[in-house]
Coordinates of N, CA and C in Angstrom, one line a residue:
Chain A
X1 N 91.9 27.7 129.7 CA 90.9 26.6 129.4 C 90.4 26.8 128.0
X2 N 90.1 25.6 127.4 CA 89.6 25.7 126.1 C 88.1 26.1 126.1
X3 N 87.7 26.8 125.0 CA 86.3 27.1 124.9 C 85.9 26.9 123.4
X4 N 84.7 26.5 123.2 CA 84.1 26.3 121.9 C 82.9 27.1 121.8
X5 N 82.8 27.9 120.6 CA 81.7 28.8 120.4 C 80.9 28.4 119.1
X6 N 79.7 28.2 119.2 CA 78.8 28.0 118.1 C 77.9 29.2 118.0
X7 N 78.0 30.1 117.1 CA 77.4 31.4 117.0 C 76.0 31.3 116.4
X8 N 75.6 30.2 115.9 CA 74.3 30.0 115.3 C 73.4 29.1 116.1
X9 N 72.5 29.7 117.0 CA 71.7 28.8 117.8 C 70.7 27.9 116.9
X10 N 70.3 28.5 115.8 CA 69.3 27.8 114.9 C 69.7 28.0 113.5
X11 N 69.5 27.0 112.7 CA 69.7 27.1 111.2 C 68.6 26.3 110.6
X12 N 68.2 26.7 109.3 CA 67.3 25.9 108.6 C 67.8 25.7 107.2
X13 N 67.4 24.7 106.5 CA 67.8 24.4 105.2 C 66.7 23.6 104.4
X14 N 66.6 23.8 103.2 CA 65.6 23.1 102.4 C 66.2 21.7 102.0
X15 N 65.3 20.7 102.0 CA 65.8 19.4 101.6 C 66.5 19.5 100.3
X16 N 67.6 18.7 100.2 CA 68.5 18.6 99.0 C 69.5 19.8 98.9
X17 N 69.3 20.8 99.7 CA 70.2 22.0 99.7 C 71.4 21.7 100.6
X18 N 72.3 22.7 100.6 CA 73.5 22.6 101.4 C 73.5 23.7 102.5
X19 N 74.0 23.3 103.6 CA 74.0 24.2 104.8 C 75.4 24.1 105.5
X20 N 75.8 25.2 106.0 CA 77.1 25.2 106.8 C 76.9 25.7 108.2
X21 N 77.4 24.9 109.1 CA 77.3 25.2 110.5 C 78.7 25.7 111.0
X22 N 78.7 26.8 111.8 CA 80.0 27.4 112.2 C 80.4 27.0 113.6
X23 N 81.7 27.0 113.8 CA 82.3 26.7 115.1 C 83.6 27.3 115.2
X24 N 83.9 28.0 116.3 CA 85.2 28.5 116.6 C 85.6 28.0 117.9
X25 N 86.9 28.0 118.2 CA 87.4 27.5 119.4 C 88.6 28.3 119.8
X26 N 89.0 28.1 121.1 CA 90.1 28.8 121.6 C 91.0 27.8 122.4
X27 N 92.3 27.7 122.0 CA 93.2 26.8 122.7 C 94.6 27.3 122.5
X28 N 95.5 26.9 123.4 CA 96.9 27.2 123.3 C 97.7 26.0 122.9
X29 N 97.0 24.9 122.7 CA 97.6 23.6 122.3 C 97.8 23.6 120.8
X30 N 98.8 22.8 120.4 CA 99.1 22.7 119.0 C 98.5 21.4 118.4
X31 N 98.3 20.5 119.3 CA 97.8 19.2 118.8 C 96.5 18.9 119.6
X32 N 95.5 18.6 118.8 CA 94.1 18.3 119.4 C 93.2 17.7 118.4
X33 N 92.0 17.4 118.8 CA 91.0 16.8 117.9 C 89.8 17.7 118.0
X34 N 89.1 17.7 116.9 CA 87.8 18.4 116.8 C 86.7 17.4 116.3
X35 N 85.5 17.6 116.8 CA 84.4 16.7 116.4 C 83.2 17.5 116.2
X36 N 82.3 16.9 115.3 CA 80.9 17.3 115.2 C 80.1 16.1 115.6
X37 N 79.2 16.3 116.6 CA 78.3 15.3 117.0 C 76.9 15.8 116.7
X38 N 76.0 14.8 116.4 CA 74.6 15.0 116.1 C 73.7 14.4 117.2
X39 N 72.7 15.2 117.7 CA 71.8 14.7 118.7 C 70.4 14.9 118.2
X40 N 69.8 13.9 117.6 CA 68.4 14.0 117.2 C 67.5 14.1 118.4
X41 N 66.3 14.6 118.3 CA 65.4 14.7 119.4 C 65.1 13.4 120.1
X42 N 65.3 13.4 121.4 CA 65.1 12.2 122.2 C 65.9 11.0 121.8
X43 N 67.0 11.2 121.1 CA 67.9 10.1 120.7 C 69.3 10.4 121.1
X44 N 70.1 9.4 121.0 CA 71.5 9.6 121.6 C 72.4 10.3 120.6
X45 N 73.4 10.9 121.2 CA 74.4 11.7 120.5 C 75.3 10.7 119.7
X46 N 75.5 11.0 118.4 CA 76.3 10.2 117.5 C 77.4 11.0 116.8
X47 N 78.5 10.4 116.6 CA 79.6 11.1 115.9 C 79.3 11.3 114.5
X48 N 79.5 12.5 114.0 CA 79.3 12.8 112.6 C 80.6 12.8 111.8
X49 N 81.6 13.5 112.4 CA 82.9 13.6 111.7 C 84.0 14.0 112.7
X50 N 85.2 13.7 112.4 CA 86.3 14.0 113.3 C 87.5 14.5 112.5
X51 N 88.2 15.5 113.1 CA 89.4 16.1 112.5 C 90.6 16.1 113.4
X52 N 91.7 15.6 113.0 CA 92.9 15.7 113.8 C 93.6 17.0 113.4
X53 N 94.1 17.8 114.4 CA 94.6 19.1 114.1 C 95.9 19.1 113.3
X54 N 96.6 17.9 113.4 CA 97.9 17.9 112.7 C 97.7 17.5 111.2
X55 N 96.5 17.2 110.8 CA 96.2 16.9 109.4 C 95.7 18.1 108.7
X56 N 96.3 18.5 107.6 CA 95.9 19.6 106.9 C 94.7 19.4 106.0
X57 N 94.5 18.1 105.6 CA 93.4 17.8 104.8 C 92.1 17.8 105.6
X58 N 91.1 18.4 105.0 CA 89.8 18.4 105.6 C 89.1 17.1 105.6
X59 N 88.5 16.7 106.8 CA 87.8 15.4 106.8 C 86.5 15.4 106.0
X60 N 86.2 14.3 105.5 CA 84.9 14.1 104.8 C 84.3 12.8 105.2
X61 N 83.0 12.7 105.3 CA 82.2 11.5 105.5 C 80.9 11.6 104.7
X62 N 81.0 11.0 103.5 CA 79.8 11.0 102.6 C 79.3 12.5 102.4
X63 N 78.1 12.8 102.9 CA 77.6 14.2 102.6 C 78.1 15.2 103.6
X64 N 78.9 14.8 104.5 CA 79.4 15.7 105.5 C 80.9 16.0 105.3
X65 N 81.2 17.3 105.4 CA 82.6 17.7 105.3 C 82.9 18.9 106.2
X66 N 84.2 19.1 106.5 CA 84.5 20.2 107.3 C 85.5 21.1 106.6
X67 N 85.5 22.4 107.1 CA 86.4 23.3 106.6 C 87.2 23.7 107.9
X68 N 88.4 23.1 108.0 CA 89.3 23.3 109.2 C 90.3 24.4 108.9
X69 N 90.2 25.5 109.6 CA 91.2 26.6 109.5 C 91.9 26.7 110.8
X70 N 93.1 26.1 110.9 CA 93.8 26.0 112.2 C 94.2 27.4 112.7
X71 N 94.8 28.2 111.8 CA 95.2 29.5 112.2 C 94.1 30.4 112.7
X72 N 93.0 30.3 112.1 CA 91.8 31.0 112.5 C 91.0 30.4 113.6
X73 N 91.4 29.1 113.9 CA 90.7 28.4 115.0 C 89.2 28.3 114.6
X74 N 89.0 27.8 113.4 CA 87.6 27.7 112.9 C 87.4 26.3 112.4
X75 N 86.2 25.7 112.6 CA 85.9 24.3 112.2 C 84.5 24.2 111.9
X76 N 84.1 24.5 110.6 CA 82.7 24.5 110.2 C 82.4 23.2 109.5
X77 N 81.1 22.9 109.6 CA 80.5 21.6 109.1 C 79.6 21.9 107.9
X78 N 79.9 21.3 106.8 CA 79.0 21.5 105.6 C 78.3 20.2 105.4
X79 N 76.9 20.3 105.3 CA 76.1 19.2 105.0 C 75.5 19.4 103.6
X80 N 75.8 18.5 102.7 CA 75.4 18.6 101.3 C 74.2 17.7 101.1
X81 N 73.3 18.1 100.1 CA 72.1 17.3 99.8 C 71.4 16.9 101.1
X82 N 71.0 18.0 101.8 CA 70.3 17.8 103.1 C 69.1 16.9 103.1
X83 N 69.0 16.0 104.1 CA 67.9 15.1 104.1 C 67.1 15.4 105.4
X84 N 65.8 14.9 105.4 CA 64.9 15.2 106.6 C 65.6 14.6 107.8
X85 N 66.3 13.5 107.7 CA 66.9 12.8 108.8 C 68.1 13.5 109.4
X86 N 68.5 14.6 108.7 CA 69.6 15.4 109.2 C 69.2 16.4 110.3
X87 N 67.9 16.6 110.5 CA 67.3 17.5 111.5 C 67.7 17.0 112.8
X88 N 68.4 17.9 113.6 CA 68.9 17.5 114.9 C 69.6 18.7 115.5
X89 N 70.1 18.5 116.7 CA 71.0 19.5 117.3 C 72.4 19.0 117.0
X90 N 73.2 20.0 116.5 CA 74.6 19.6 116.2 C 75.6 20.3 117.2
X91 N 76.5 19.5 117.7 CA 77.4 20.1 118.7 C 78.9 20.0 118.1
X92 N 79.6 21.0 118.2 CA 81.0 21.0 117.9 C 81.7 20.8 119.3
X93 N 82.8 20.0 119.2 CA 83.5 19.6 120.4 C 85.0 19.6 120.2
X94 N 85.7 19.9 121.2 CA 87.2 19.9 121.2 C 87.7 18.9 122.2
X95 N 88.9 18.3 121.9 CA 89.5 17.4 122.8 C 91.0 17.6 122.7
X96 N 91.7 17.9 123.8 CA 93.1 18.0 123.7 C 93.8 16.6 123.6
X97 N 95.1 16.6 123.4 CA 95.8 15.4 123.1 C 96.8 15.1 124.2
X98 N 97.0 15.9 125.2 CA 98.0 15.7 126.2 C 97.5 15.5 127.6
X99 N 98.4 15.1 128.5 CA 98.0 14.9 129.9 C 97.1 13.7 130.1
X100 N 96.4 13.7 131.2 CA 95.5 12.5 131.5 C 94.0 12.9 131.3
X101 N 93.7 14.1 131.0 CA 92.4 14.6 130.9 C 92.0 14.6 129.4
X102 N 91.1 13.7 129.0 CA 90.7 13.7 127.6 C 89.2 14.1 127.4
X103 N 88.8 15.0 128.3 CA 87.4 15.3 128.2 C 87.1 16.1 126.9
X104 N 85.8 16.0 126.5 CA 85.3 16.8 125.4 C 84.8 18.1 125.9
X105 N 85.1 19.2 125.3 CA 84.6 20.5 125.6 C 83.6 20.9 124.4
X106 N 82.3 21.0 124.7 CA 81.3 21.2 123.7 C 80.9 22.7 123.6
X107 N 80.5 23.1 122.4 CA 79.8 24.3 122.2 C 78.3 24.2 122.7
X108 N 77.5 25.2 122.5 CA 76.1 25.2 123.0 C 75.2 24.5 122.0
X109 N 75.7 24.3 120.8 CA 74.9 23.6 119.8 C 74.2 24.5 118.8
X110 N 73.9 23.9 117.7 CA 73.1 24.6 116.6 C 71.9 23.6 116.3
X111 N 70.7 24.1 116.4 CA 69.5 23.3 116.1 C 69.3 23.5 114.6
X112 N 69.4 22.4 113.8 CA 69.2 22.4 112.4 C 67.8 21.8 112.1
X113 N 67.0 22.6 111.3 CA 65.7 22.2 110.8 C 65.9 22.0 109.3
X114 N 65.3 20.9 108.8 CA 65.3 20.6 107.4 C 63.9 20.7 106.9
X115 N 63.6 21.6 106.0 CA 62.3 21.8 105.4 C 62.0 21.0 104.2
X116 N 60.9 20.3 104.1 CA 60.6 19.5 102.9 C 60.3 20.3 101.7
Chain B
X1 N 76.0 -3.7 116.2 CA 77.1 -2.8 116.6 C 77.0 -2.5 118.1
X2 N 78.1 -2.6 118.8 CA 78.2 -2.4 120.2 C 77.8 -1.0 120.6
X3 N 77.0 -0.8 121.7 CA 76.6 0.5 122.1 C 76.8 0.6 123.6
X4 N 76.8 1.8 124.1 CA 76.8 2.1 125.5 C 75.4 2.1 126.0
X5 N 75.2 1.3 127.1 CA 73.9 1.1 127.7 C 73.8 2.0 128.9
X6 N 72.6 2.6 129.1 CA 72.3 3.4 130.3 C 70.9 3.0 130.8
X7 N 70.8 3.1 132.1 CA 69.4 2.9 132.7 C 69.4 3.7 134.1
X8 N 68.2 4.1 134.5 CA 67.0 4.2 133.6 C 67.1 5.2 132.5
X9 N 66.1 5.2 131.6 CA 66.1 6.3 130.6 C 65.5 7.6 131.2
X10 N 64.6 7.4 132.1 CA 63.9 8.6 132.7 C 63.8 8.3 134.2
X11 N 63.9 9.4 135.0 CA 63.8 9.3 136.4 C 63.2 10.6 136.9
X12 N 62.1 10.4 137.7 CA 61.5 11.6 138.3 C 61.6 11.3 139.8
X13 N 62.1 12.3 140.5 CA 62.3 12.2 142.0 C 62.0 13.5 142.7
X14 N 61.8 13.4 143.9 CA 61.6 14.6 144.7 C 62.9 15.1 145.3
X15 N 63.0 16.4 145.5 CA 64.2 16.9 146.1 C 64.5 16.3 147.4
X16 N 65.7 16.1 147.7 CA 66.2 15.5 149.0 C 66.3 13.9 148.9
X17 N 65.7 13.4 147.8 CA 65.8 11.9 147.6 C 67.1 11.5 147.0
X18 N 67.5 10.3 147.0 CA 68.7 9.7 146.4 C 68.3 9.1 145.1
X19 N 69.2 9.3 144.1 CA 69.0 8.7 142.8 C 70.3 8.1 142.3
X20 N 70.2 7.1 141.5 CA 71.4 6.4 140.9 C 71.2 6.1 139.5
X21 N 72.2 6.3 138.7 CA 72.2 6.0 137.3 C 73.3 4.9 137.0
X22 N 73.0 4.1 136.0 CA 73.9 3.0 135.7 C 74.4 3.1 134.2
X23 N 75.6 2.8 134.0 CA 76.2 2.8 132.6 C 77.0 1.5 132.4
X24 N 76.8 0.9 131.2 CA 77.6 -0.2 130.8 C 78.3 0.2 129.5
X25 N 79.6 0.4 129.5 CA 80.3 0.9 128.3 C 80.4 -0.2 127.2
X26 N 80.9 0.2 126.1 CA 81.2 -0.7 125.0 C 82.3 -1.7 125.5
X27 N 82.1 -2.9 125.2 CA 83.1 -3.9 125.7 C 84.5 -3.6 125.3
X28 N 85.4 -3.7 126.2 CA 86.8 -3.4 125.9 C 87.2 -1.9 126.1
X29 N 86.3 -1.1 126.3 CA 86.6 0.4 126.4 C 87.1 0.6 127.8
X30 N 88.3 1.1 128.0 CA 88.9 1.3 129.3 C 88.5 2.6 129.9
X31 N 88.1 3.5 129.1 CA 87.8 4.9 129.6 C 86.3 5.2 129.6
X32 N 85.8 5.7 130.7 CA 84.4 5.9 130.8 C 84.2 7.3 131.3
X33 N 83.2 8.0 130.8 CA 83.0 9.4 131.1 C 81.5 9.6 131.5
X34 N 81.3 10.4 132.5 CA 79.9 10.9 132.8 C 79.8 12.4 132.5
X35 N 78.8 12.8 131.7 CA 78.6 14.2 131.4 C 77.2 14.6 131.9
X36 N 77.0 15.8 132.2 CA 75.7 16.4 132.5 C 75.4 17.4 131.4
X37 N 74.2 17.3 130.9 CA 73.7 18.2 129.8 C 72.4 18.9 130.3
X38 N 72.6 20.2 130.6 CA 71.4 21.0 130.9 C 70.7 21.4 129.6
X39 N 69.4 21.5 129.7 CA 68.6 21.8 128.5 C 69.1 23.0 127.8
X40 N 69.3 22.8 126.5 CA 69.7 23.9 125.7 C 71.2 24.2 125.7
X41 N 72.0 23.3 126.3 CA 73.4 23.5 126.4 C 74.2 22.2 126.0
X42 N 75.5 22.4 125.8 CA 76.3 21.2 125.5 C 76.6 20.4 126.7
X43 N 77.0 19.2 126.6 CA 77.4 18.4 127.8 C 78.6 18.9 128.4
X44 N 78.7 18.7 129.8 CA 79.9 19.1 130.5 C 80.3 17.9 131.3
X45 N 81.7 17.6 131.3 CA 82.2 16.5 132.0 C 82.0 16.6 133.5
X46 N 81.5 15.5 134.1 CA 81.4 15.4 135.6 C 82.6 14.6 136.1
X47 N 82.9 13.4 135.5 CA 83.9 12.5 136.0 C 84.4 11.6 134.9
X48 N 85.7 11.3 134.9 CA 86.3 10.4 133.9 C 87.0 9.3 134.6
X49 N 86.8 8.1 134.2 CA 87.5 6.9 134.7 C 88.4 6.3 133.7
X50 N 89.6 5.9 134.2 CA 90.5 5.1 133.4 C 90.5 3.8 134.1
X51 N 90.0 2.7 133.5 CA 89.7 1.5 134.2 C 88.9 1.8 135.5
X52 N 89.4 1.4 136.6 CA 88.6 1.6 137.8 C 89.0 2.9 138.6
X53 N 90.0 3.6 138.0 CA 90.5 4.8 138.7 C 89.9 6.1 138.1
X54 N 89.6 7.1 139.1 CA 89.1 8.4 138.6 C 90.3 9.2 138.2
X55 N 90.3 9.8 137.0 CA 91.4 10.6 136.5 C 91.0 12.1 136.5
X56 N 89.7 12.4 136.5 CA 89.2 13.8 136.6 C 87.8 13.8 137.2
X57 N 87.7 14.4 138.3 CA 86.4 14.6 138.9 C 86.3 16.1 139.4
X58 N 87.0 17.0 138.7 CA 87.1 18.3 139.2 C 85.8 19.1 139.1
X59 N 84.9 18.7 138.2 CA 83.6 19.3 138.1 C 82.5 18.5 138.8
X60 N 82.8 17.6 139.5 CA 81.8 16.8 140.2 C 81.5 17.4 141.6
X61 N 80.2 17.7 141.8 CA 79.9 18.3 143.2 C 80.0 17.3 144.2
X62 N 81.1 17.1 144.9 CA 81.4 16.0 145.7 C 80.6 15.9 147.0
X63 N 79.9 17.1 147.3 CA 79.1 17.0 148.5 C 77.9 16.2 148.3
X64 N 77.4 16.0 147.1 CA 76.2 15.3 146.8 C 76.3 14.2 145.8
X65 N 77.3 14.3 144.9 CA 77.5 13.4 143.8 C 78.7 12.4 144.2
X66 N 78.5 11.2 143.7 CA 79.5 10.2 143.8 C 79.5 9.3 142.6
X67 N 80.6 8.7 142.2 CA 80.7 7.9 141.1 C 81.7 6.7 141.4
X68 N 81.3 5.6 140.9 CA 82.3 4.4 141.1 C 82.3 3.5 139.8
X69 N 83.4 2.9 139.7 CA 83.5 1.9 138.6 C 84.4 0.8 139.2
X70 N 83.8 0.0 140.1 CA 84.6 -0.9 140.9 C 85.4 -1.9 140.2
X71 N 84.9 -2.5 139.2 CA 85.6 -3.6 138.5 C 86.2 -3.1 137.1
X72 N 86.1 -1.8 136.9 CA 86.6 -1.2 135.7 C 85.8 -1.5 134.5
X73 N 84.5 -1.9 134.7 CA 83.6 -2.2 133.6 C 82.4 -1.2 133.7
X74 N 81.3 -1.6 134.3 CA 80.2 -0.7 134.4 C 80.4 0.3 135.5
X75 N 79.5 1.3 135.5 CA 79.7 2.4 136.5 C 78.3 2.9 137.0
X76 N 78.4 3.5 138.2 CA 77.2 4.0 138.8 C 77.5 5.5 139.2
X77 N 76.6 6.4 138.9 CA 76.6 7.7 139.3 C 75.4 8.0 140.3
X78 N 75.7 8.5 141.5 CA 74.7 8.7 142.5 C 74.6 10.2 142.9
X79 N 73.4 10.6 143.2 CA 73.2 11.9 143.7 C 72.4 11.8 145.0
X80 N 72.9 12.3 146.1 CA 72.2 12.3 147.4 C 72.6 13.5 148.2
X81 N 71.7 14.3 148.6 CA 70.3 14.4 148.1 C 70.2 15.2 146.8
X82 N 69.2 14.8 146.1 CA 68.9 15.5 144.8 C 68.4 16.9 145.1
X83 N 68.8 17.9 144.2 CA 68.3 19.3 144.3 C 67.6 19.6 143.0
X84 N 66.7 20.7 143.0 CA 66.0 21.1 141.8 C 67.0 21.3 140.7
X85 N 68.1 21.9 141.0 CA 69.0 22.3 139.9 C 69.8 21.1 139.3
X86 N 69.5 19.9 139.8 CA 70.1 18.7 139.2 C 69.3 18.2 138.0
X87 N 68.2 18.7 137.8 CA 67.4 18.3 136.6 C 68.2 18.5 135.3
X88 N 68.4 17.5 134.6 CA 69.3 17.5 133.4 C 69.3 16.1 132.8
X89 N 70.0 16.0 131.7 CA 70.3 14.8 131.0 C 71.7 14.3 131.5
X90 N 71.8 13.1 131.9 CA 73.1 12.6 132.4 C 73.5 11.5 131.3
X91 N 74.6 11.9 130.7 CA 75.2 11.1 129.6 C 76.4 10.3 130.0
X92 N 76.4 9.1 129.6 CA 77.6 8.2 129.8 C 78.3 8.0 128.4
X93 N 79.6 8.1 128.4 CA 80.3 7.8 127.1 C 81.5 6.9 127.4
X94 N 82.0 6.2 126.4 CA 83.2 5.4 126.6 C 84.1 5.5 125.4
X95 N 85.3 5.2 125.6 CA 86.3 5.2 124.5 C 87.4 4.1 124.8
X96 N 88.1 3.8 123.8 CA 89.3 3.0 124.0 C 90.3 4.0 124.7
X97 N 91.3 3.4 125.2 CA 92.3 4.2 125.9 C 92.8 5.4 125.1
X98 N 92.5 6.6 125.5 CA 92.9 7.8 124.6 C 94.4 7.9 124.5
X99 N 95.2 7.3 125.5 CA 96.6 7.3 125.4 C 97.1 6.4 124.3
X100 N 96.2 5.6 123.8 CA 96.6 4.6 122.8 C 95.8 4.8 121.5
X101 N 95.4 6.0 121.3 CA 94.6 6.3 120.0 C 93.1 6.3 120.1
X102 N 92.6 6.2 121.3 CA 91.1 6.2 121.5 C 90.6 7.6 121.5
X103 N 90.5 8.2 120.3 CA 90.1 9.7 120.3 C 88.6 9.8 120.4
X104 N 87.9 8.9 119.9 CA 86.4 9.0 119.8 C 85.7 8.5 121.0
X105 N 84.8 9.3 121.5 CA 83.9 8.9 122.6 C 82.5 8.6 122.0
X106 N 82.0 7.4 122.5 CA 80.7 6.9 122.0 C 79.7 7.1 123.2
X107 N 78.6 7.7 122.9 CA 77.6 8.1 123.9 C 76.5 7.1 124.0
X108 N 76.0 6.9 125.3 CA 74.8 6.2 125.5 C 73.5 7.1 125.3
X109 N 72.3 6.5 125.5 CA 71.1 7.3 125.2 C 70.8 8.3 126.3
X110 N 71.5 8.2 127.5 CA 71.3 9.2 128.5 C 70.2 8.8 129.5
X111 N 70.2 9.4 130.7 CA 69.1 9.3 131.7 C 68.7 10.8 131.9
X112 N 67.4 11.0 131.6 CA 66.8 12.3 131.8 C 66.2 12.3 133.3
X113 N 66.8 13.2 134.1 CA 66.4 13.4 135.5 C 65.5 14.6 135.7
X114 N 64.4 14.4 136.3 CA 63.6 15.6 136.7 C 63.4 15.5 138.2
X115 N 63.8 16.6 138.9 CA 63.7 16.7 140.3 C 62.6 17.7 140.7
X116 N 61.6 17.2 141.4 CA 60.4 18.0 141.7 C 60.5 18.5 143.2

C-alpha cells in the first residue's frame, strides 16, 4: 500500500519570505500523480499544484513550485514571497494511475503560519 | 466557477441516531468520492463511485455506513446508528473520469459531524 509522510507538523514563515514543505512517499508503481492541497481554517480544500511522475520537469504555479525527486520518492513544495493568505494546512497526496481505484492517499498535513 | 456542493455544513447528533449527508458534484464529473477526515489528520477514502456504480468501498464500515448515487449525479452518505467515533469532517470530491485523464479531484466544503 502506498504511504505519504509529511515530517513537519508545523512550519512558520515571515511574510514575503520563502518556505519549503517536505513530503516523502512510498510506492512500487512507476506511474502516478502527486498533489499539494491547501485547506484554510474552516474552508474547503483546494488544489495548489500537481505533478505527473513521468514528467521530469518540476511543476510551477505562480509563487508555488515543487522539487520532485522520483528516485528519492520526495516531493517538496516551495512557496515564494509568502502572503498572509497562504496560512493554512497543506496536504501532500498521492494517486496511482492504474486499475479502477483512483483514491488519493494523503499525508497528515503541515500547518503553515505566516507572520506579518 | 463550478463547485462541489455539500449539505449540511454542520451536524450535531446523539449517538445511536441516524444522519445523512448530501453531495452534488461538479456538473459532468462521472467520478465521486467520499472521504472522512479526523481532526489533525489527512482525509481517507470511504467510497468511490463511477457514475452510479461503487468501485471501491473497502474502507466503508458497512455495518453502519451506506452510500448511494442512484442516478449517477448527486450522492448521499448515511450513518445509522452514529457512534462517538464517527465525529469527523466528511468531504465529498469529484473528478472527470480518471480513466480518461481526470487526475484532479475537486473538494466540497465538507460536513462537520459531532456525535454526542
